[in-house]
XYZ file of C-alpha atoms in Angstrom:
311
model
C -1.069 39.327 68.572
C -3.169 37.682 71.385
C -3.504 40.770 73.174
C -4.554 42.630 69.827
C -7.364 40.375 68.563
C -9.097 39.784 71.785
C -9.721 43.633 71.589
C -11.445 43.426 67.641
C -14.550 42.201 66.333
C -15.979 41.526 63.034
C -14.000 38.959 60.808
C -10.225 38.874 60.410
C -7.002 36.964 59.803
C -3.992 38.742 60.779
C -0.229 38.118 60.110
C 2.561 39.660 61.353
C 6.254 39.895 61.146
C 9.075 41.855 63.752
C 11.882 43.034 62.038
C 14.095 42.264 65.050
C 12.728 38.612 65.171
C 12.654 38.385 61.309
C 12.246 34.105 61.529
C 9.123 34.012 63.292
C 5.543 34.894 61.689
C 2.735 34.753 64.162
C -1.069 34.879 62.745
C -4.527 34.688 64.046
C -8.082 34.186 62.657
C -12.208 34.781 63.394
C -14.278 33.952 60.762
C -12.093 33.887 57.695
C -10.049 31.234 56.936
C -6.175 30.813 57.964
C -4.448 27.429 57.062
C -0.530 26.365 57.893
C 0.607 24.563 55.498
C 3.781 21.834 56.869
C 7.085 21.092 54.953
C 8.707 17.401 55.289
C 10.108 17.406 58.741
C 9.561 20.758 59.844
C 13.470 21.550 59.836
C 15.442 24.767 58.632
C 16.267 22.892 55.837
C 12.635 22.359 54.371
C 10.729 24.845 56.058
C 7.486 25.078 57.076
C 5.619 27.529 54.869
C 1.776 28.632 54.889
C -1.086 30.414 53.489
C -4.264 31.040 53.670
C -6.059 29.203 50.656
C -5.886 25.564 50.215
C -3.097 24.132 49.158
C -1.495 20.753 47.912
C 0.521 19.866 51.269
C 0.158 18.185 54.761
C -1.197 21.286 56.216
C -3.568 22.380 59.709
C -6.270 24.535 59.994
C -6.250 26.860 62.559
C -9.881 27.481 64.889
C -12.024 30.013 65.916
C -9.939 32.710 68.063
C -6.764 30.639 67.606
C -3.117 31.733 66.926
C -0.204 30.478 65.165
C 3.784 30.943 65.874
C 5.950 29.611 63.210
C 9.356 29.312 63.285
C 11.863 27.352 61.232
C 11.837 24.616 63.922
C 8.241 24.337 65.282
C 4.390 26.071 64.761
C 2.912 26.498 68.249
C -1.075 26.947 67.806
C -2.953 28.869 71.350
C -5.823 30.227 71.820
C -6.647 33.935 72.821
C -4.680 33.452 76.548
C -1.848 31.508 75.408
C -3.192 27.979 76.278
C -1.023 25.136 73.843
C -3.870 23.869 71.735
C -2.392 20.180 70.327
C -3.897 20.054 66.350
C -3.127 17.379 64.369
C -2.280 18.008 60.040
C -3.839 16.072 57.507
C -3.040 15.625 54.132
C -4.926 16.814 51.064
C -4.975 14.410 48.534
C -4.797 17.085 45.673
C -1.726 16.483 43.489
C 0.046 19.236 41.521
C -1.503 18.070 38.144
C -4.930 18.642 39.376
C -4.162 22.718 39.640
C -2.728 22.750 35.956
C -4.714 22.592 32.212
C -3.226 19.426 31.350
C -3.363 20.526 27.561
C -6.938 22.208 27.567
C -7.319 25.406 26.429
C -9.037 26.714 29.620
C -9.404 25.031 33.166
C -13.286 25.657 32.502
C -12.803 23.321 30.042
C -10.600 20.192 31.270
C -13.007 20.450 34.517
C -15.745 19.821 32.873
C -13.922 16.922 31.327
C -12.699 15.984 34.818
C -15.947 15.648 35.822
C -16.537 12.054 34.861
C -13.821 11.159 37.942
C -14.868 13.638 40.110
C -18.429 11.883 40.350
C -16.410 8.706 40.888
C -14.222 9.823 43.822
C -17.030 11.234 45.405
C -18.856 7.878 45.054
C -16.052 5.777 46.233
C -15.597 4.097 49.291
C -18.970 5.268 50.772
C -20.110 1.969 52.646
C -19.270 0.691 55.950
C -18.706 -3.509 56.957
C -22.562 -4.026 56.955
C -22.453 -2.027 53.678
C -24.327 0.581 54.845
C -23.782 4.407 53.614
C -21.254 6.387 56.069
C -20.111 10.276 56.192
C -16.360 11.279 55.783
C -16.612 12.798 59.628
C -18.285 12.315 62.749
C -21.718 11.206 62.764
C -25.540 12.008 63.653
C -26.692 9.392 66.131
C -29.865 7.601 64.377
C -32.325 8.296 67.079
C -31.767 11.824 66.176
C -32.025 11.154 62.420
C -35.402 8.927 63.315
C -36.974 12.509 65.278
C -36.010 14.490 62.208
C -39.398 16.017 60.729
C -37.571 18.914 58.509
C -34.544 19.208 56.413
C -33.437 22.304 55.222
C -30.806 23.007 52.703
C -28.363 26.301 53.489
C -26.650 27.058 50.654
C -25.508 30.195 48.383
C -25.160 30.832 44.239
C -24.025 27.598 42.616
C -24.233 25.534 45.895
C -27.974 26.653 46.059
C -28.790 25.501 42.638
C -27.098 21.702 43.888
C -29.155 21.762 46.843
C -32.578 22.555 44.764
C -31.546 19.455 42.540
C -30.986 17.498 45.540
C -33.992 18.088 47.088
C -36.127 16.055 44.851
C -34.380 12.874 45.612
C -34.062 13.636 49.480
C -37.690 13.803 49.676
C -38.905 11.247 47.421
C -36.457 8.755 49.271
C -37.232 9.807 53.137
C -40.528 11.712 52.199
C -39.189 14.527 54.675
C -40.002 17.379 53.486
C -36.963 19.470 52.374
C -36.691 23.686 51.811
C -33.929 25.391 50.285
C -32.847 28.568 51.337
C -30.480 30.884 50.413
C -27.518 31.475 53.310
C -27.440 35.505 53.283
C -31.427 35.203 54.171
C -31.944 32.557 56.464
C -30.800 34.226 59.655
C -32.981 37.497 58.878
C -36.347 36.203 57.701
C -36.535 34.356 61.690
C -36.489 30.513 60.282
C -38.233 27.909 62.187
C -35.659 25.283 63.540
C -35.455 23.185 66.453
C -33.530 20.006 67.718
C -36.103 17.801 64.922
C -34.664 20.301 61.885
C -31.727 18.725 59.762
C -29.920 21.511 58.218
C -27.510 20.732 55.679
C -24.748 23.372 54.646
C -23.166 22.769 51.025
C -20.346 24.872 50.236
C -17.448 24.634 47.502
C -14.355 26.158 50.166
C -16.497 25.249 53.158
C -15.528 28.867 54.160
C -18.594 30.713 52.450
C -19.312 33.250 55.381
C -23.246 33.743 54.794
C -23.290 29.889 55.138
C -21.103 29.508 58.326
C -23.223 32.250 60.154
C -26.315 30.291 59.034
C -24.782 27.574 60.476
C -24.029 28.838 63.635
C -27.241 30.131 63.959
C -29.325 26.622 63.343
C -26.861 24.972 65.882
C -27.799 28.068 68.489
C -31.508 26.752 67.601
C -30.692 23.309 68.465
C -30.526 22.208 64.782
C -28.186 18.822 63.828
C -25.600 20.108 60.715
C -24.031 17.792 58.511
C -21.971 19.727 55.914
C -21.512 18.978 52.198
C -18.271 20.642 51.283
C -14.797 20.533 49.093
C -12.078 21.647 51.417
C -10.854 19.129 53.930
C -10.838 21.205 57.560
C -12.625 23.992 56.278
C -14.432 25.986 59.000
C -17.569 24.455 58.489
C -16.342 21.184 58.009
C -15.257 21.175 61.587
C -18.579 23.242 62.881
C -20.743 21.154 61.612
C -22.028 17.945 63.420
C -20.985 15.628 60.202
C -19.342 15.746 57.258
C -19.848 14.433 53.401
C -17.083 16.053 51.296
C -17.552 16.357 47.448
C -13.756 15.095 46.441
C -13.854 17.286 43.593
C -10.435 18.389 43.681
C -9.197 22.432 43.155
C -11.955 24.292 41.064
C -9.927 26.661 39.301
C -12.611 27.656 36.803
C -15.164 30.780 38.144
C -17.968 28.701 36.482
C -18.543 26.071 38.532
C -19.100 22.464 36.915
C -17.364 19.573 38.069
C -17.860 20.981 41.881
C -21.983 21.556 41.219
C -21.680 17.853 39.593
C -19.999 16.018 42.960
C -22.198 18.286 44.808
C -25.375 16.698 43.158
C -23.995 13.547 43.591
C -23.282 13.839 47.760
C -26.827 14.984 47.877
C -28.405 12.372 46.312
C -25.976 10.341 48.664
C -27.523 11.725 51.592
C -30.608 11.000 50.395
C -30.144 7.286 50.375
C -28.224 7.577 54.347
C -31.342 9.471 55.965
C -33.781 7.414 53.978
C -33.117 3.984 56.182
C -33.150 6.061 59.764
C -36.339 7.251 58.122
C -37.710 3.964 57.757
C -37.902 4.358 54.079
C -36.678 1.999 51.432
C -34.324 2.899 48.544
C -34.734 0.628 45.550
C -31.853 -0.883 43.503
C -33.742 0.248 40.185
C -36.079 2.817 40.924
C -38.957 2.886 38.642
C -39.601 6.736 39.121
C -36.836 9.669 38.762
C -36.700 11.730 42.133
C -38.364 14.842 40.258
C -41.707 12.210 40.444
C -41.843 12.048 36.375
C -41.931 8.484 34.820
C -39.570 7.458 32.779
C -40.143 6.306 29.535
C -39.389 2.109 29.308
C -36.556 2.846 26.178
C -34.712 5.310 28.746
C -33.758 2.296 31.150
C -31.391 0.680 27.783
C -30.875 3.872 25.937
C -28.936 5.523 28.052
C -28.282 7.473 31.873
C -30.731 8.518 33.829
C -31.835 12.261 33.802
C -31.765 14.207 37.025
C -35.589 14.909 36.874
C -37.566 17.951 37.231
C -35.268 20.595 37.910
C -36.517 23.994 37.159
């Protein structure tokens, strides 16, 4: 298997089986996703199983150029020459329920009802001991974050849509100003980034393959990422420099709602953490909407705040 995908290009992930070895499965991966999936103590009694979409389980993602060897008893992960590569699982905090209709008549319809709590989740638990905002994973040191002097959102279909709605409040609250461009065209139209861009990459799987090469190719530019995404160790949840997952929970629906929802909400989210670095201040009660347009008085007592001027 090593010796095999160190002679392809392109994007792959490869499994394989030998008939005379028929409890071992070896796989390997570049640029599409392969995740291992862990049963409880990894014996021949509860074995490990895997595959390559998320899943409700302890499970590891596997790297760029990495393989896999499972067996009943262990899964070895190396890279391309055999080197032990030490990863450690995590556990995805999606529950059975949450991939079922739970009495709707279509998932489109109990996510959109699911929304309500996906906001919420995606809300929670965002502030550090001096109750300032934090990501989910690593972190952009704030000197870099003061030099920023361009943000640019990377996104594709419904993701892209999210990002134009959360442009409005990025810029009103760090007056940065903020494009939006669509993944499968950044690379080719010869963008200009540099070490003062901020790109931000929102994708639903985190495995959206326009958006991870437009990813790679800010970071080659000396770019800062920080990732908005679903899917807990998702490949560009681990390329990028930081991450804000959405906590959304499986989308099983094709139309997206609950996942464009959360995804609105972690950009408006990362408007408020780049807005202090900035050395701008984020009201309690804002007076305007981030679109610019004034509210009417009533609104503040009628009822929930609109999103602005979306077009």
């Amino acid at each position: 298997m090593r010796a095999a995908a160190r002679r392809l290009e392109g994007a792959f992930t490869l499994l394989a089986v030998d008939s005379e070895q028929p409890h071992v499965v070896v796989g390997a991966r570049r640029n599409s996703p392969l995740v291992v999936g862990l049963g409880e103590g990894r014996t021949s009694s509860a074995p490990t199983w895997w595959r390559s979409s998320s899943t409700p389980a302890p499970r590891s993602s596997l790297g760029q150029d990495e393989v896999v060897e499972i067996t009943p008893e262990a899964v070895i992960v190396t890279d391309a020459h055999g080197a032990v590569i030490e990863r450690e699982p995590y556990h995805v905090d999606w529950d059975a329920a949450a991939a079922e209709k739970g009495g709707f008549a279509t998932f489109m319809e109990k996510e959109i009802y699911d929304q309500p709590a996906a906001v919420a989740d995606t809300l929670r638990g965002r502030l550090d001991d001096r109750g300032r905002l934090k990501l989910d994973e690593g972190m952009v040191d704030e000197y870099i974050l003061k030099s920023i002097d361009k943000i640019i959102i990377i996104a594709c279909g419904t993701a892209s849509y999210a990002g134009q709605v959360a442009r409005y409040a990025i810029e009103h609250w760090t007056r940065i100003p903020v494009e939006v461009e669509l993944s499968h065209e950044f690379r080719y139209r010869d963008p200009i980034v540099s070490v003062k861009t901020l790109v931000v990459a929102v994708s639903q799987s985190g495995e959206t393959m326009d958006t991870i090469m437009a990813v790679r190719h800010a970071q080659q530019q000396g770019a800062t990422v920080i990732g908005i995404v679903n899917a807990q160790g998702s490949t560009i949840a681990r390329e990028a420099d930081a991450v804000l997952y959405t906590r959304a929970g499986p989308e099983i629906a094709v139309a997206s709602t609950k996942a464009f929802l959360a995804q609105i909400t972690a950009g408006y989210l990362l408007g408020i953490y780049l807005a202090e670095p900035a050395g701008q201040q984020v009201p309690r009660r804002d007076r305007r909407t981030p679109g610019g347009a004034r509210r009417h008085p009533r609104q503040d007592s009628a009822g929930p705040r609109h999103l602005g001027a979306h077009p």
